[in-house]
Short mmCIF file of C-alpha atoms and ligand atoms in Angstrom, two decimals:
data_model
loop_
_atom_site.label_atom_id
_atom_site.label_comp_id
_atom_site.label_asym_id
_atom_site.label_seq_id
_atom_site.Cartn_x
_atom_site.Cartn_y
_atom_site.Cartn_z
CA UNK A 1 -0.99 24.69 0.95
CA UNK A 2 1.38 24.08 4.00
CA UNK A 3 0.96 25.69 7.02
CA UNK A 4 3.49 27.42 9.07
CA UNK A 5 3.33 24.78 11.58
CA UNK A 6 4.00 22.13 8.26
CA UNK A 7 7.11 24.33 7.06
CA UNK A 8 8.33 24.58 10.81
CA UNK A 9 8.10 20.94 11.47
CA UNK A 10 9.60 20.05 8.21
CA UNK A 11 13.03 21.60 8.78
CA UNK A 12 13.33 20.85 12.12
CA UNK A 13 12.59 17.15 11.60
CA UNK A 14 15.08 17.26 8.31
CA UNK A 15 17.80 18.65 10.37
CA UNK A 16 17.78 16.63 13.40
CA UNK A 17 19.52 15.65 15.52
CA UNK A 18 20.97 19.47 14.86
CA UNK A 19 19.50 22.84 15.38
CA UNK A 20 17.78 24.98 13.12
CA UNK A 21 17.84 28.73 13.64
CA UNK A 22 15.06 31.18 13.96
CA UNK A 23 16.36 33.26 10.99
CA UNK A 24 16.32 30.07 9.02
CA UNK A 25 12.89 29.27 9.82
CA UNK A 26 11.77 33.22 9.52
CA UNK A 27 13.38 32.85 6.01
CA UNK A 28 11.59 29.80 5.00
CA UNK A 29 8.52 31.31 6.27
CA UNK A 30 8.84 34.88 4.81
CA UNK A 31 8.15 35.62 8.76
CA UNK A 32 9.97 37.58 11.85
CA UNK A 33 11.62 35.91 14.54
CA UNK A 34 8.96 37.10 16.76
CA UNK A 35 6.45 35.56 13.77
CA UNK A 36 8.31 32.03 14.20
CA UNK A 37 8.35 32.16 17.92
CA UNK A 38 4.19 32.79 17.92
CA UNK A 39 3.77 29.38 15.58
CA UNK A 40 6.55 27.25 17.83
CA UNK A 41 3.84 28.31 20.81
CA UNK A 42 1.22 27.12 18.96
CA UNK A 43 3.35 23.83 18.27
CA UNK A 44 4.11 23.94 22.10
CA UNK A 45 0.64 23.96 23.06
CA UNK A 46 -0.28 20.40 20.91
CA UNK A 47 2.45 18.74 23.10
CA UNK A 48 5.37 19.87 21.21
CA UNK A 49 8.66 20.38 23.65
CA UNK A 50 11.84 22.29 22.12
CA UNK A 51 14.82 23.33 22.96
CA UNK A 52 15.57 26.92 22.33
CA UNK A 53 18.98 28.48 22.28
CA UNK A 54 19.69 32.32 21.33
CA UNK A 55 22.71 31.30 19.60
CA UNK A 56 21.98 28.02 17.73
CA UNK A 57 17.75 28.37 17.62
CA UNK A 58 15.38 25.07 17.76
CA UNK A 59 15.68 20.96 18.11
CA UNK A 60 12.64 18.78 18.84
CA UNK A 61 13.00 17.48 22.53
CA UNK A 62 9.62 15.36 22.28
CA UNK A 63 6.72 14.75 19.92
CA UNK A 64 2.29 15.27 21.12
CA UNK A 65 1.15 11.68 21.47
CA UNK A 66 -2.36 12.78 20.11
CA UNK A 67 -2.89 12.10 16.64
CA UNK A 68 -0.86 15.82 14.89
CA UNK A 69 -2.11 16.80 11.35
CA UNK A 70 1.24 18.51 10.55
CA UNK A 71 3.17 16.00 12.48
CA UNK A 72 1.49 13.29 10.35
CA UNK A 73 1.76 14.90 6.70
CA UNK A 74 5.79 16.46 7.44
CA UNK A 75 6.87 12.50 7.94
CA UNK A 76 4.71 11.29 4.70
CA UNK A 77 7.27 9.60 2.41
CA UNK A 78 4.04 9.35 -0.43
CA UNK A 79 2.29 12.54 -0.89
CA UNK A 80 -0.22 11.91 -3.99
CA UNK A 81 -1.33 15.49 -5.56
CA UNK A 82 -4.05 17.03 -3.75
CA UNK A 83 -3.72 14.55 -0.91
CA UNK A 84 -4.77 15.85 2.64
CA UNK A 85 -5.13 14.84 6.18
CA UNK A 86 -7.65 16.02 8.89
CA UNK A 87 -7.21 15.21 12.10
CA UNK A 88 -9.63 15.47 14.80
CA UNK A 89 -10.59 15.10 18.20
CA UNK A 90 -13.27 13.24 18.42
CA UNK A 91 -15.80 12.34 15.75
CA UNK A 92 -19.02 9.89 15.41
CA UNK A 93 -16.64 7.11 13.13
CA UNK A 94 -13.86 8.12 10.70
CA UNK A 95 -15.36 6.20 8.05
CA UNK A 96 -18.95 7.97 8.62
CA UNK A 97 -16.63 11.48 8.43
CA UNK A 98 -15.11 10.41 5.59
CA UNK A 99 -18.14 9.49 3.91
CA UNK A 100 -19.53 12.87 4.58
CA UNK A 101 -16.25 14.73 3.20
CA UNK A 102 -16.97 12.84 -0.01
CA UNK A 103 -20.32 13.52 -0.55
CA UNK A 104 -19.86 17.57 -0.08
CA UNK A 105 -17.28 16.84 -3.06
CA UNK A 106 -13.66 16.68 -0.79
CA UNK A 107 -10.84 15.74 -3.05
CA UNK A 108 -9.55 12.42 -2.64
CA UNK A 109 -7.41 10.80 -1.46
CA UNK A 110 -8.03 12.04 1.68
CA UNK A 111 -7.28 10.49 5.11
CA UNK A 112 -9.37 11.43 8.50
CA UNK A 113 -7.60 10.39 11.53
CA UNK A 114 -9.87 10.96 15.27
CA UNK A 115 -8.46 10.79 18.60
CA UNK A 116 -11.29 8.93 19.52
CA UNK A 117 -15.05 7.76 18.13
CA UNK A 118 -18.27 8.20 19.85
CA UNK A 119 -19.80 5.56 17.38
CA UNK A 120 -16.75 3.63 15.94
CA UNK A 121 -17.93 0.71 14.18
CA UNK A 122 -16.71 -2.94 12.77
CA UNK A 123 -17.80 -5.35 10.40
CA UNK A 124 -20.87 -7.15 10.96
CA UNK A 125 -22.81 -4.52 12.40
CA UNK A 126 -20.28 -4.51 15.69
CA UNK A 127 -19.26 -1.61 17.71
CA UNK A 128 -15.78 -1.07 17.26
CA UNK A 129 -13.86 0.59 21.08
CA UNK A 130 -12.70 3.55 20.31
CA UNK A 131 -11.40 5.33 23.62
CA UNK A 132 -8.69 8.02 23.71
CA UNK A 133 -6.13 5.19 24.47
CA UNK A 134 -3.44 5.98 22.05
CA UNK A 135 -4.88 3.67 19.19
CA UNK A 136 -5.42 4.46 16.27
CA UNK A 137 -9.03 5.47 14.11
CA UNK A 138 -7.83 5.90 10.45
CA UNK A 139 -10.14 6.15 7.35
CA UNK A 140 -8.55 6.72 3.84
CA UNK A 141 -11.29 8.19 1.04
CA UNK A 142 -11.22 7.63 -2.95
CA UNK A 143 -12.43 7.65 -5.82
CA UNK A 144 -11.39 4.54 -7.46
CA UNK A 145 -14.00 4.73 -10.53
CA UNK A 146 -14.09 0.84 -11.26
CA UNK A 147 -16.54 -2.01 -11.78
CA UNK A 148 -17.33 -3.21 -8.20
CA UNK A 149 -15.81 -6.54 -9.02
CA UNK A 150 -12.38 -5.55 -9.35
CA UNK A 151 -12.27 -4.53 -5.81
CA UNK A 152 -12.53 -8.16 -4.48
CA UNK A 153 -9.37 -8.95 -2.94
CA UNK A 154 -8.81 -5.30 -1.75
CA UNK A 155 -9.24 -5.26 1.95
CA UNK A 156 -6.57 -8.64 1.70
CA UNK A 157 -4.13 -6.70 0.26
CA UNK A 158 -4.26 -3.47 2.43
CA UNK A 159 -4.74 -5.91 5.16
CA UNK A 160 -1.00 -7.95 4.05
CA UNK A 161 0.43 -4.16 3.28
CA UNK A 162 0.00 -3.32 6.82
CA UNK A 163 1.33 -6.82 8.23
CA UNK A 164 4.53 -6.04 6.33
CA UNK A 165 4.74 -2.03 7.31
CA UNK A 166 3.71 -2.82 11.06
CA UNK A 167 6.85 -6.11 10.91
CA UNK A 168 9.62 -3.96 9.79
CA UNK A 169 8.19 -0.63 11.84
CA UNK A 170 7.55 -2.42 15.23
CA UNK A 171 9.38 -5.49 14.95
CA UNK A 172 6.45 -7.25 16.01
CA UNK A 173 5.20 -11.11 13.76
CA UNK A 174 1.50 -10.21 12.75
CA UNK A 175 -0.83 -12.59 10.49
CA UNK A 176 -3.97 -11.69 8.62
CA UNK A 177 -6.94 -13.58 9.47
CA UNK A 178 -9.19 -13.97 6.29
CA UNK A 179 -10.89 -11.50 5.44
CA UNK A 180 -9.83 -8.50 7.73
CA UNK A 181 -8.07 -9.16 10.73
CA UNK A 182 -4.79 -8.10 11.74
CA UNK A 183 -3.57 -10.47 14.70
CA UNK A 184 -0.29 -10.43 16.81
CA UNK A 185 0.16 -13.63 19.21
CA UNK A 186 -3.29 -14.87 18.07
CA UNK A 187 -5.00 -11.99 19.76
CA UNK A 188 -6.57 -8.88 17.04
CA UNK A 189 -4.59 -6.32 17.38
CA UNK A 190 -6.13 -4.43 14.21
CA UNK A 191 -9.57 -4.61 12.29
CA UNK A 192 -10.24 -3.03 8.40
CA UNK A 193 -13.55 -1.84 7.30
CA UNK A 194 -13.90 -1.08 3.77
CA UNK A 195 -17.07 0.61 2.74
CA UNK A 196 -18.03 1.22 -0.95
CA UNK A 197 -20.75 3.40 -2.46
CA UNK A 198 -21.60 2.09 -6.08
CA UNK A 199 -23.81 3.15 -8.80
CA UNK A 200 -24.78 1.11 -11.58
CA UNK A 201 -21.69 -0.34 -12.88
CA UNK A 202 -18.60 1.21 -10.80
CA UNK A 203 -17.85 2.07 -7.59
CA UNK A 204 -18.39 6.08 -6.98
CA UNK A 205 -16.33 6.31 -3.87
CA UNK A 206 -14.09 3.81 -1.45
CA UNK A 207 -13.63 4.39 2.15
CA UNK A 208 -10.87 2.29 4.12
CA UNK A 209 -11.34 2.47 7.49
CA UNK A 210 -8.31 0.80 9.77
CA UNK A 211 -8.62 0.68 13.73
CA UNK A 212 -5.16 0.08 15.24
CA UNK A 213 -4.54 -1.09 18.67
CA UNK A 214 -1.42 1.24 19.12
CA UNK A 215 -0.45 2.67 22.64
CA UNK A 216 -3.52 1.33 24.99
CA UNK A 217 -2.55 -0.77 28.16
CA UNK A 218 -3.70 -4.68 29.26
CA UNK A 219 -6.16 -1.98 31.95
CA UNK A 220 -7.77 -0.22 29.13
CA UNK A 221 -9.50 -2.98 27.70
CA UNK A 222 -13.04 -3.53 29.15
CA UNK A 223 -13.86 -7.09 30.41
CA UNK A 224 -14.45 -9.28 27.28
CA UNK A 225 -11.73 -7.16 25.27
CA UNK A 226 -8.93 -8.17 27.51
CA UNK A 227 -8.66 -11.62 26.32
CA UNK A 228 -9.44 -11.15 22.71
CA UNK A 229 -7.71 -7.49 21.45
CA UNK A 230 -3.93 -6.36 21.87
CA UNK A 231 -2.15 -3.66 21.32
CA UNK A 232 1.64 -3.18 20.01
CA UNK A 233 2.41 -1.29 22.82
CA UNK A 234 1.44 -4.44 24.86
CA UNK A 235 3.95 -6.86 22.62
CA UNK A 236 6.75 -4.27 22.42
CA UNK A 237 6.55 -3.29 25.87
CA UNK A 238 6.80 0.53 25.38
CA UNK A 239 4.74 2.91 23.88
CA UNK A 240 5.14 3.91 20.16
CA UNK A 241 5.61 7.34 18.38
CA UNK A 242 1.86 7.18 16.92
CA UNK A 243 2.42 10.28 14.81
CA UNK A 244 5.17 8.47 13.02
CA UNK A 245 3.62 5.20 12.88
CA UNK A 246 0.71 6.90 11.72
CA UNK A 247 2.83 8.88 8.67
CA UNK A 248 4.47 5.33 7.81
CA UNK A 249 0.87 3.51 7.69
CA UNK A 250 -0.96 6.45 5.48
CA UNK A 251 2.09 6.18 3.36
CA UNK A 252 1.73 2.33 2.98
CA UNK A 253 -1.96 2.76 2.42
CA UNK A 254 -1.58 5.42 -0.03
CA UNK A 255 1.01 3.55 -2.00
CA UNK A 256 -1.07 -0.38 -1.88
CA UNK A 257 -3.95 1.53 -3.14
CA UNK A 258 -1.74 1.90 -6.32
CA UNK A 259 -0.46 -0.99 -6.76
CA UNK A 260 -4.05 -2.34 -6.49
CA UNK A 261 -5.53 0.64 -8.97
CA UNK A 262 -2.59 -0.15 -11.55
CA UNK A 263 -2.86 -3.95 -11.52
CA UNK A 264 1.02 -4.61 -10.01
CA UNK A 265 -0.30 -5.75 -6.81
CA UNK A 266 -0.41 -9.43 -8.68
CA UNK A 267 2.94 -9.27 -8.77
CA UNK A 268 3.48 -9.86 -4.88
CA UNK A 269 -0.03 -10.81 -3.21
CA UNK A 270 1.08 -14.53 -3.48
CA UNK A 271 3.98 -13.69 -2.03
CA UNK A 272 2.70 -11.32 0.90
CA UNK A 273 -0.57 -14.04 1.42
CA UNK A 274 2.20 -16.72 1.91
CA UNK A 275 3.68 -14.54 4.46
CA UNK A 276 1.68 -13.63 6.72
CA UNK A 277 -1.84 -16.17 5.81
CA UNK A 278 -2.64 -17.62 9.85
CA UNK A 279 -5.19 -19.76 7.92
CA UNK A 280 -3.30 -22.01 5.74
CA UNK A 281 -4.12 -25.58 6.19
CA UNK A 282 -6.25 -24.87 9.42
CA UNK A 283 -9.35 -26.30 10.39
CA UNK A 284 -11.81 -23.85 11.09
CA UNK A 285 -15.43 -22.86 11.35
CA UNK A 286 -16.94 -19.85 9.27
CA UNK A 287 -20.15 -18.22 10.41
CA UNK A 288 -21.99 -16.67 7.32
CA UNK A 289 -25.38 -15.45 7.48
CA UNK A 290 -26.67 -17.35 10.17
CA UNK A 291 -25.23 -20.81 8.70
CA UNK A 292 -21.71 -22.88 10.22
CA UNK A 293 -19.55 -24.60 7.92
CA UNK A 294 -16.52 -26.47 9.04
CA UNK A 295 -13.47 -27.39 7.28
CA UNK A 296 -10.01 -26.96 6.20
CA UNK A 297 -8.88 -23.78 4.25
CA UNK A 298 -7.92 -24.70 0.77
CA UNK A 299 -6.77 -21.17 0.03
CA UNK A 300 -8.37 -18.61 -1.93
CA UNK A 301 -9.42 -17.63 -5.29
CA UNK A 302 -9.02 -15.19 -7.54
CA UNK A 303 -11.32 -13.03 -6.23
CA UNK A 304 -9.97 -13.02 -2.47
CA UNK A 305 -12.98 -15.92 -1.48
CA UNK A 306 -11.90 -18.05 0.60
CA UNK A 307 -12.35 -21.64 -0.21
CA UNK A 308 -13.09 -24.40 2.28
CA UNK A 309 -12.34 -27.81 1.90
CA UNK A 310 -15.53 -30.11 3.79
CA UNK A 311 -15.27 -33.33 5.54
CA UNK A 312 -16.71 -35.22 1.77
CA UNK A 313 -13.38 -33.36 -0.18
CA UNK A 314 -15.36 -30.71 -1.95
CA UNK A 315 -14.37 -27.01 -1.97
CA UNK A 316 -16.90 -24.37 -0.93
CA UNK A 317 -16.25 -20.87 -1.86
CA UNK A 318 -17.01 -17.76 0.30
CA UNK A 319 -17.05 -13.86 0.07
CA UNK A 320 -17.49 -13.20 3.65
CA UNK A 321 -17.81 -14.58 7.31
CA UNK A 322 -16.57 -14.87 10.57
CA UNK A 323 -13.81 -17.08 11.43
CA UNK A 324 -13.04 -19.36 14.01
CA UNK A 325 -9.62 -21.51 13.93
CA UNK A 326 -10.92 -24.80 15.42
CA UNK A 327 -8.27 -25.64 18.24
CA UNK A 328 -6.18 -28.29 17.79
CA UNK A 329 -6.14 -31.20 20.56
CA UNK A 330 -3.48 -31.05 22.31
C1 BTN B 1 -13.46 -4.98 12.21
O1 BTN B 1 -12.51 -5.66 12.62
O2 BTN B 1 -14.61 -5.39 12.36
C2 BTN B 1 -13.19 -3.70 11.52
C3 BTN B 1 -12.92 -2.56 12.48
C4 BTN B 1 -12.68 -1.23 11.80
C5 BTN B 1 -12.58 -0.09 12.77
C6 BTN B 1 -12.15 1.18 12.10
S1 BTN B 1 -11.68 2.43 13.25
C7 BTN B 1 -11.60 3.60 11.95
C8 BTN B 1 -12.81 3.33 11.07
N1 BTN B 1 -13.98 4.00 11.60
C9 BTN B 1 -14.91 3.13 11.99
O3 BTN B 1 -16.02 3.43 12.51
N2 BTN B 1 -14.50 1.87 11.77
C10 BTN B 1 -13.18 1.84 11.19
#
């Protein structure tokens, strides 16, 4: 059910650059003038600025930066049935939320987007930084009802979506690091976290959880961060409208999910991998469980393993790991 604040936002964001009137909007809303002008406050008051003329009624003058439920959902190109969006202020993790949604029976998909985590986490048992910078804590819930094998090149094809949505939205040249990175001038700039529960034989929910280094400055980072994580703001030099970015990425994500569900994402992985792969042909070490193995990536299998090529010529195969691209002398 949309709100007022949806039904507002809507027309004023279909109309612009031009004005919409208050009898328009009172129309639209089955609402008084005095009715529409109580709801634009309460869009004033999340960082909303509009200009209001008696004669010719509303225009948007400037967007919240905060993360803007209605904001979000009005600019959502994909909109699957029963589809909705919380955003909050500040939760534990987004995927931990998420996970809780599902198990008190939340329709999916659903999408939980947090200002900032108390408790944000990353693969490997990390801690993932999750200040109120201006980046990004997403987590997308479903039900995807499948035998847990058919999920394994998932997180590599959400993880090329988003390299192609983020290089036509920001302009910007990412690369996906096998299995989950998103980079941008070699530095991570994004990280996926994709958390299954399964019974027996098929997976009974899917959360994909997507940390974004949007808006946050070089000064945000603490110590260690600063040489290792980006953020787009930092490679496009100005901040970016994270409400819309945020619409255009749930969109993406709701739409690869699809693909993936429906089978037609073999049409174009290849494609994608060639893309935007930062692996191919590199020498690198992989970290699993405890053990190092170095050699060259060979590519990857059906399955989204990566396989590694050793110093004897044989291919090893692996489902998971931490990468390091060996540098090259110079
Ligand atoms: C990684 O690179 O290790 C994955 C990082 C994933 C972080 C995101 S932020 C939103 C969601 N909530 C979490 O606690 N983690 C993921």
């Amino acid at each position: 059910m949309p709100t007022p604040e949806h039904v507002i936002l809507r027309e004023l964001l279909a109309h612009e650059p031009n004005w919409v009137s208050g009898s328009v909007l009172g129309e639209k809303l089955g609402m008084s003038r005095v009715a529409v002008w109580l709801h634009m406050k309460k869009l004033r008051e999340a960082g909303f600025v509009f200009a209001a003329q008696r004669a010719r009624g509303y225009r948007i003058l400037a967007r919240p930066s905060a993360p803007h439920a209605a904001l979000i959902d009005s600019q959502l190109k994909v909109r699957p049935r029963g589809f909705s969006l919380v955003t909050l202020d500040e939760t534990d993790s987004t995927n931990d939320e998420a996970a809780r949604q599902l198990a008190a029976g939340r329709i999916t998909p659903f999408a939980v987007v947090a200002r900032k985590q108390t408790n944000g986490r990353g693969r490997l048992g990390r801690a993932w930084h999750s200040e109120a910078n201006g980046n990004l804590y997403l987590s997308v819930a479903f039900r995807p009802r499948v035998p847990p094998e058919r999920m394994g090149a998932f997180t590599l094809w959400m993880g090329l979506n988003l390299c192609e949505l983020l290089a036509n939205f920001a302009k910007v040249a990412p690369g996906l690091k096998w299995p989950n990175d998103l980079l941008l001038d070699g530095r991570k700039v994004g990280g996926i976290l994709t958390e299954a529960r399964v019974d027996a034989d098929q997976i009974r929910d899917l959360v994909f959880g997507l940390g974004l280094n949007v808006n946050s400055t070089a000064a945000d980072w603490p110590g260690h961060l600063g040489r290792t994580a980006v953020s787009l703001a930092e490679i496009t030099g100005a901040p970016l409208d994270f409400n819309r970015l945020a619409a255009a990425l749930l969109g993406r994500v709701l739409l690869a999910y699809d693909n993936f569900a429906d089978g037609s994402y073999m049409k174009t992985f290849a494609d994608l991998w060639h893309r935007y792969d930062v692996l191919r042909g590199k020498r690198i070490a992989l970290l699993e469980g405890g053990r190092r193995h170095a050699g060259t990536v060979a590519g990857l299998d059906d399955e989204g393993a990566l396989l590694l090529r050793d110093e004897a010529g044989r291919n090893q195969r692996f489902r998971a790991g931490e990468v390091t691209i060996e540098k090259t002398p110079s």
